[in-house]
Short mmCIF file of C-alpha atoms in Angstrom, two decimals:
data_model
loop_
_atom_site.label_atom_id
_atom_site.label_comp_id
_atom_site.label_asym_id
_atom_site.label_seq_id
_atom_site.Cartn_x
_atom_site.Cartn_y
_atom_site.Cartn_z
CA MET A 1 0.00 0.00 0.00
CA LEU A 2 1.01 3.61 -0.54
CA LYS A 3 2.85 5.21 2.37
CA ALA A 4 3.57 8.62 0.82
CA SER A 5 3.26 11.68 2.99
CA SER A 6 1.66 13.85 0.33
CA ALA A 7 0.03 13.92 -3.09
CA ALA A 8 3.54 14.25 -4.55
CA ALA A 9 3.79 10.47 -4.43
CA PHE A 10 0.84 10.17 -6.79
CA LEU A 11 2.41 12.61 -9.23
CA LEU A 12 5.68 10.67 -9.08
CA ALA A 13 3.81 7.47 -9.84
CA VAL A 14 2.29 9.13 -12.90
CA LEU A 15 5.72 10.06 -14.20
CA LEU A 16 7.19 6.61 -13.57
CA SER A 17 4.23 4.51 -14.71
CA PRO A 18 4.68 2.31 -17.78
CA ALA A 19 3.18 3.38 -21.08
CA SER A 20 -0.53 2.73 -21.29
CA ALA A 21 -3.63 4.00 -23.03
CA LEU A 22 -3.44 6.99 -20.71
CA ASP A 23 -0.28 8.67 -21.95
CA GLY A 24 -1.45 9.42 -25.46
CA THR A 25 0.01 6.31 -27.05
CA ALA A 26 -2.07 4.35 -29.52
CA GLN A 27 -4.67 2.04 -28.06
CA THR A 28 -3.56 -1.57 -28.20
CA PRO A 29 -5.42 -4.07 -30.39
CA ALA A 30 -6.32 -6.04 -27.25
CA SER A 31 -7.86 -2.95 -25.67
CA GLN A 32 -9.77 -2.16 -28.85
CA GLU A 33 -11.18 -5.68 -28.93
CA GLN A 34 -12.22 -5.50 -25.27
CA VAL A 35 -14.08 -2.23 -25.84
CA LYS A 36 -15.71 -3.62 -28.97
CA LYS A 37 -17.05 -6.62 -27.03
CA LEU A 38 -18.34 -4.36 -24.25
CA ILE A 39 -20.21 -2.19 -26.74
CA ALA A 40 -21.79 -5.29 -28.27
CA LEU A 41 -22.93 -6.47 -24.84
CA TRP A 42 -24.28 -3.02 -24.06
CA HIS A 43 -26.40 -3.00 -27.21
CA GLN A 44 -27.54 -6.56 -26.54
CA HIS A 45 -28.92 -5.64 -23.13
CA LEU A 46 -29.96 -2.00 -23.54
CA ASP A 47 -31.32 -1.71 -27.09
CA GLY A 48 -35.09 -1.75 -27.03
CA ALA A 49 -35.34 0.02 -23.67
CA HIS A 50 -36.90 3.41 -24.36
CA THR A 51 -38.43 4.98 -21.27
CA LEU A 52 -36.33 5.93 -18.27
CA LEU A 53 -37.81 3.13 -16.20
CA GLU A 54 -37.24 0.59 -18.98
CA GLN A 55 -33.62 1.71 -19.24
CA ARG A 56 -33.24 1.50 -15.46
CA SER A 57 -34.49 -2.07 -15.44
CA ALA A 58 -32.36 -3.09 -18.42
CA PHE A 59 -29.23 -1.60 -16.86
CA GLU A 60 -29.88 -3.39 -13.57
CA LYS A 61 -30.33 -6.72 -15.36
CA PHE A 62 -27.18 -6.14 -17.42
CA MET A 63 -25.08 -5.44 -14.34
CA GLU A 64 -26.59 -8.39 -12.46
CA SER A 65 -24.99 -10.60 -15.11
CA THR A 66 -21.51 -9.25 -14.33
CA PRO A 67 -19.11 -10.55 -11.66
CA GLN A 68 -19.78 -9.42 -8.11
CA PRO A 69 -17.05 -8.12 -5.80
CA THR A 70 -14.89 -10.59 -3.93
CA ARG A 71 -12.83 -10.29 -0.75
CA VAL A 72 -14.92 -7.45 0.64
CA GLN A 73 -17.28 -7.18 3.58
CA ILE A 74 -20.62 -5.45 2.99
CA LYS A 75 -22.91 -4.00 5.64
CA HIS A 76 -26.21 -2.31 4.78
CA VAL A 77 -26.52 0.98 6.65
CA ASP A 78 -28.86 3.93 7.01
CA ALA A 79 -26.70 7.00 6.41
CA ASP A 80 -28.98 9.63 7.93
CA GLY A 81 -31.94 8.47 5.87
CA VAL A 82 -29.92 7.45 2.81
CA GLU A 83 -29.81 3.72 2.10
CA ALA A 84 -26.22 2.61 1.54
CA ASP A 85 -23.71 -0.22 1.55
CA LEU A 86 -20.63 0.17 3.73
CA MET A 87 -17.83 -1.90 2.22
CA TRP A 88 -14.33 -2.70 3.45
CA PRO A 89 -11.54 -5.23 2.70
CA ALA A 90 -12.50 -8.74 3.78
CA ARG A 91 -9.21 -9.29 5.63
CA LEU A 92 -10.68 -7.11 8.39
CA HIS A 93 -13.59 -8.14 10.58
CA HIS A 94 -14.83 -4.57 10.96
CA PRO A 95 -14.66 -1.30 9.00
CA ILE A 96 -11.32 0.50 8.98
CA GLY A 97 -13.00 3.45 10.66
CA THR A 98 -10.47 6.11 9.67
CA ARG A 99 -10.35 6.46 5.86
CA ALA A 100 -13.52 6.53 3.78
CA ILE A 101 -14.60 6.94 0.19
CA LEU A 102 -18.09 8.27 -0.43
CA TYR A 103 -19.02 6.67 -3.75
CA ILE A 104 -21.84 8.20 -5.81
CA HIS A 105 -22.95 6.01 -8.69
CA GLY A 106 -23.82 7.14 -12.19
CA GLY A 107 -26.82 6.25 -14.29
CA GLY A 108 -28.31 9.43 -15.72
CA PHE A 109 -29.97 10.40 -12.41
CA TYR A 110 -32.61 7.73 -13.13
CA SER A 111 -30.73 4.42 -12.93
CA GLY A 112 -27.81 2.76 -11.22
CA SER A 113 -27.68 1.59 -7.62
CA SER A 114 -25.48 -0.09 -5.07
CA ARG A 115 -26.13 -3.33 -6.95
CA THR A 116 -24.83 -2.02 -10.28
CA HIS A 117 -21.70 -0.44 -8.79
CA ARG A 118 -20.63 -2.95 -6.12
CA ALA A 119 -17.80 -4.39 -8.22
CA LEU A 120 -16.24 -0.97 -8.77
CA ALA A 121 -16.78 0.16 -5.19
CA GLY A 122 -15.41 -3.10 -3.83
CA ALA A 123 -12.32 -2.83 -6.00
CA LEU A 124 -11.68 0.67 -4.64
CA ALA A 125 -12.14 -0.49 -1.04
CA LYS A 126 -9.40 -3.08 -1.51
CA ALA A 127 -7.05 -0.98 -3.62
CA ALA A 128 -7.31 2.14 -1.44
CA SER A 129 -7.45 0.26 1.87
CA ALA A 130 -10.48 2.30 2.83
CA ASP A 131 -14.10 1.95 3.82
CA VAL A 132 -16.44 2.75 0.93
CA LEU A 133 -19.92 4.13 1.49
CA LEU A 134 -21.86 3.33 -1.69
CA ILE A 135 -25.14 5.21 -1.53
CA ASN A 136 -28.55 4.71 -3.10
CA TYR A 137 -29.61 8.30 -3.64
CA ARG A 138 -33.15 9.11 -4.75
CA ARG A 139 -33.56 8.93 -8.53
CA VAL A 140 -35.68 10.54 -11.20
CA PRO A 141 -38.43 10.44 -12.30
CA GLU A 142 -39.71 9.74 -8.78
CA TYR A 143 -37.53 12.47 -7.25
CA THR A 144 -36.15 15.51 -9.03
CA TYR A 145 -33.40 18.02 -8.25
CA PRO A 146 -32.13 18.68 -5.60
CA ALA A 147 -32.95 15.34 -3.91
CA GLN A 148 -29.84 13.66 -5.35
CA ILE A 149 -27.44 16.31 -4.04
CA ASP A 150 -29.28 16.44 -0.71
CA ASP A 151 -28.78 12.69 -0.28
CA ALA A 152 -25.09 12.87 -1.16
CA LEU A 153 -24.54 15.63 1.38
CA ASP A 154 -26.51 13.79 4.05
CA ALA A 155 -24.32 10.72 3.48
CA TYR A 156 -21.12 12.79 3.62
CA ARG A 157 -22.19 14.43 6.86
CA TRP A 158 -23.15 11.00 8.24
CA LEU A 159 -19.57 9.86 7.65
CA LEU A 160 -18.27 12.88 9.56
CA ALA A 161 -20.76 12.28 12.38
CA SER A 162 -19.64 8.63 12.46
CA GLY A 163 -16.08 9.63 13.29
CA TYR A 164 -14.37 9.98 9.91
CA ARG A 165 -12.46 13.25 9.67
CA ASN A 166 -13.14 15.26 6.54
CA ASP A 167 -9.44 15.12 5.62
CA ASN A 168 -9.77 11.33 5.53
CA VAL A 169 -12.79 11.32 3.21
CA VAL A 170 -12.57 11.32 -0.59
CA ILE A 171 -15.73 11.71 -2.68
CA ILE A 172 -15.80 9.72 -5.92
CA GLY A 173 -18.47 9.55 -8.60
CA ASP A 174 -18.89 8.33 -12.15
CA SER A 175 -20.97 10.06 -14.83
CA VAL A 176 -23.80 11.94 -13.09
CA GLY A 177 -22.39 10.61 -9.84
CA GLY A 178 -19.43 12.83 -10.63
CA THR A 179 -21.79 15.71 -11.29
CA ILE A 180 -23.43 15.16 -7.90
CA ALA A 181 -20.02 14.82 -6.21
CA ILE A 182 -18.88 18.19 -7.52
CA GLU A 183 -22.15 19.96 -6.77
CA ALA A 184 -22.35 18.52 -3.25
CA THR A 185 -18.82 19.76 -2.58
CA LEU A 186 -19.64 23.18 -4.01
CA ARG A 187 -22.61 23.39 -1.68
CA GLN A 188 -20.38 22.54 1.28
CA MET A 189 -18.13 25.39 0.15
CA ARG A 190 -21.05 27.80 0.06
CA PHE A 191 -21.91 26.74 3.63
CA ASN A 192 -18.26 27.19 4.70
CA ALA A 193 -18.52 23.60 5.96
CA PRO A 194 -15.73 20.97 6.16
CA LEU A 195 -14.59 19.83 2.72
CA PRO A 196 -13.39 16.38 1.68
CA ALA A 197 -9.69 15.68 1.24
CA ALA A 198 -10.20 15.32 -2.52
CA VAL A 199 -12.80 14.65 -5.19
CA VAL A 200 -12.51 12.16 -8.05
CA VAL A 201 -14.88 12.24 -11.01
CA MET A 202 -15.03 9.77 -13.87
CA SER A 203 -16.57 11.15 -17.05
CA PRO A 204 -18.83 13.65 -15.26
CA ILE A 205 -21.55 15.68 -16.91
CA THR A 206 -20.42 19.19 -16.03
CA ASP A 207 -22.59 20.99 -18.58
CA LEU A 208 -26.23 19.90 -18.69
CA ALA A 209 -26.71 22.33 -21.57
CA ALA A 210 -24.57 19.91 -23.63
CA THR A 211 -22.61 22.62 -25.44
CA GLY A 212 -19.25 20.83 -25.71
CA ALA A 213 -17.87 20.22 -29.21
CA SER A 214 -17.19 16.57 -28.35
CA MET A 215 -20.96 16.04 -28.15
CA ASP A 216 -20.89 16.07 -31.94
CA ASP A 217 -17.28 15.09 -32.62
CA ASN A 218 -17.57 11.81 -30.65
CA ALA A 219 -21.23 11.03 -31.29
CA VAL A 220 -20.34 7.94 -33.31
CA SER A 221 -17.53 6.63 -31.09
CA ASP A 222 -19.51 6.74 -27.81
CA PRO A 223 -22.66 4.59 -27.88
CA LEU A 224 -23.46 5.00 -24.18
CA ILE A 225 -24.48 8.64 -24.00
CA GLY A 226 -25.22 11.48 -26.40
CA ARG A 227 -26.97 14.81 -26.68
CA SER A 228 -30.49 13.34 -26.90
CA GLN A 229 -29.97 11.24 -23.77
CA ILE A 230 -28.67 14.25 -21.87
CA GLU A 231 -31.66 16.32 -22.96
CA THR A 232 -34.04 13.59 -21.77
CA MET A 233 -32.38 13.19 -18.38
CA ARG A 234 -32.05 16.96 -18.00
CA LYS A 235 -35.79 17.48 -18.42
CA ALA A 236 -36.57 14.72 -15.93
CA TYR A 237 -33.99 16.01 -13.45
CA LEU A 238 -34.43 19.78 -13.71
CA GLY A 239 -37.84 20.45 -15.18
CA ASP A 240 -37.84 24.13 -16.18
CA ARG A 241 -34.66 25.00 -14.28
CA SER A 242 -31.88 26.40 -16.47
CA PRO A 243 -29.17 23.85 -17.33
CA THR A 244 -26.57 26.62 -17.00
CA ASP A 245 -27.46 27.25 -13.36
CA PRO A 246 -24.14 26.82 -11.48
CA GLU A 247 -25.96 24.82 -8.79
CA VAL A 248 -26.73 22.07 -11.33
CA SER A 249 -23.94 22.35 -13.92
CA PRO A 250 -20.46 22.67 -12.39
CA LEU A 251 -19.02 24.22 -15.56
CA TYR A 252 -20.81 27.47 -14.69
CA ALA A 253 -19.83 27.49 -11.01
CA ASP A 254 -17.09 29.35 -9.17
CA MET A 255 -14.51 26.65 -8.39
CA THR A 256 -12.34 28.81 -6.13
CA ARG A 257 -11.28 26.89 -2.98
CA PHE A 258 -12.40 23.54 -4.42
CA PRO A 259 -10.43 20.55 -3.02
CA PRO A 260 -7.87 18.63 -5.12
CA LEU A 261 -9.65 17.15 -8.11
CA LEU A 262 -8.89 14.13 -10.31
CA MET A 263 -10.87 13.94 -13.56
CA GLN A 264 -10.83 10.91 -15.86
CA VAL A 265 -12.42 10.79 -19.30
CA GLY A 266 -12.13 8.65 -22.42
CA SER A 267 -10.80 10.14 -25.64
CA GLY A 268 -13.82 8.82 -27.51
CA GLU A 269 -16.46 10.18 -25.14
CA THR A 270 -19.11 12.70 -26.02
CA LEU A 271 -18.43 14.12 -22.55
CA LYS A 272 -14.71 14.67 -23.12
CA ASP A 273 -15.12 18.43 -23.33
CA ASP A 274 -17.19 18.43 -20.14
CA THR A 275 -14.05 17.26 -18.36
CA LEU A 276 -11.50 19.35 -20.23
CA ARG A 277 -13.42 22.61 -19.99
CA LEU A 278 -14.10 22.26 -16.26
CA ALA A 279 -10.49 21.24 -15.64
CA THR A 280 -9.30 24.41 -17.36
CA LYS A 281 -11.72 26.59 -15.42
CA ALA A 282 -10.80 24.95 -12.12
CA ARG A 283 -7.07 25.44 -12.73
CA GLN A 284 -7.68 29.09 -13.51
CA ALA A 285 -9.42 29.32 -10.12
CA GLY A 286 -6.35 27.88 -8.40
CA VAL A 287 -7.62 24.32 -7.92
CA ASP A 288 -5.13 21.43 -7.88
CA VAL A 289 -6.48 19.49 -10.88
CA THR A 290 -5.21 16.25 -12.38
CA THR A 291 -6.74 15.35 -15.75
CA GLU A 292 -6.47 11.94 -17.38
CA VAL A 293 -7.67 11.28 -20.94
CA TRP A 294 -7.74 7.55 -21.67
CA THR A 295 -7.23 6.63 -25.31
CA GLY A 296 -10.13 4.81 -26.93
CA MET A 297 -12.25 4.55 -23.79
CA ILE A 298 -16.01 5.07 -23.82
CA HIS A 299 -18.34 6.44 -21.17
CA GLN A 300 -18.16 4.69 -17.77
CA TRP A 301 -15.49 2.21 -18.85
CA GLN A 302 -14.27 2.14 -15.23
CA MET A 303 -17.34 0.09 -14.26
CA PHE A 304 -16.02 -2.94 -16.13
CA PRO A 305 -12.66 -3.96 -14.63
CA PHE A 306 -13.61 -7.62 -15.13
CA TRP A 307 -13.68 -7.06 -18.92
CA LEU A 308 -11.39 -4.09 -19.60
CA ASP A 309 -7.70 -4.02 -18.68
CA ASP A 310 -7.78 -0.23 -18.92
CA ALA A 311 -10.56 -0.16 -16.32
CA LYS A 312 -8.33 -2.06 -13.89
CA ARG A 313 -5.50 0.40 -14.50
CA SER A 314 -7.65 3.52 -14.29
CA ASN A 315 -9.33 2.31 -11.09
CA GLN A 316 -5.94 1.65 -9.51
CA ARG A 317 -4.96 5.22 -10.31
CA VAL A 318 -8.13 6.44 -8.62
CA ALA A 319 -7.25 4.38 -5.54
CA ASP A 320 -3.68 5.70 -5.56
CA TYR A 321 -4.98 9.25 -5.79
CA ALA A 322 -7.31 8.71 -2.84
CA MET A 323 -4.53 7.20 -0.74
CA ALA A 324 -2.23 10.10 -1.59
CA HIS A 325 -4.81 12.56 -0.26
CA PHE A 326 -5.96 10.77 2.89
CA ALA A 327 -4.47 12.50 5.94
CA ASP A 328 -3.89 9.08 7.52
CA LYS A 329 -2.01 6.91 5.05
CA PRO A 330 -2.63 3.17 4.79
CA GLU A 331 0.05 0.91 6.20
CA GLU A 332 1.73 -1.63 3.95
#
């Protein structure tokens, strides 16, 4: 396990890491084939699902067919009214109790759950030697904005009330989970409340107005999400609220004083510019931002470490980043 005293260790690891799909090199044929097979499976399970509830059900069934986490303990908890799974490495008989990851799943605000994201959350618990609180926030269409952000904040505050120090908590989210992670942290900033040690977002939607050029440039290469899907989820999530409201789209927010931020995105994603534009804005505001663009990866590739080698590598980097920012470092 990482024993570095600061985030400098993570940056050193980046410089010394072997060439991979991250560093701008060409995607390997093996990686291309793995992504191709994943896309085929995605179409097999999700094509034909049209309404939000149909897509929710199809996604759940798809993920139920994937491998479940191993070598982790799971305890169902009530995190101040938010249903959640508390996960930790199986070698321990009880939660670590010091370091925690608050994991916020993706799924377009309307799908995804602790069941769909257990494999990813479990992998992070083991790799980061941390407890992971994987929450089931309220989803659309049953609950609209701001229920999702309210639930994330309630869960974060539950961790603090349970004895985890804020400098030992990292918030991580994929897709709209990343959106919620950023917005929840921004709200904490507006309240002048304790902030997490760091935030990690994987392919977040930072602009619900969908104005990024990659929306069109990568429309063919990314079958998982596009402009029409974002417009549908935006209407269900926001109603008549403006998608450029900084309290719903981080791209339009003031990022000054935001905690250290790791952003991962695939080069073939429609959401690539959502990451790159927010990263630029955050840096200009003085935020410590690390941006990773993974060659040939599609939206939410990190969810599939059992099928994609690049998902295993990218998830390990997320775990390393979390460990580098925990105030209390894991022991070897």
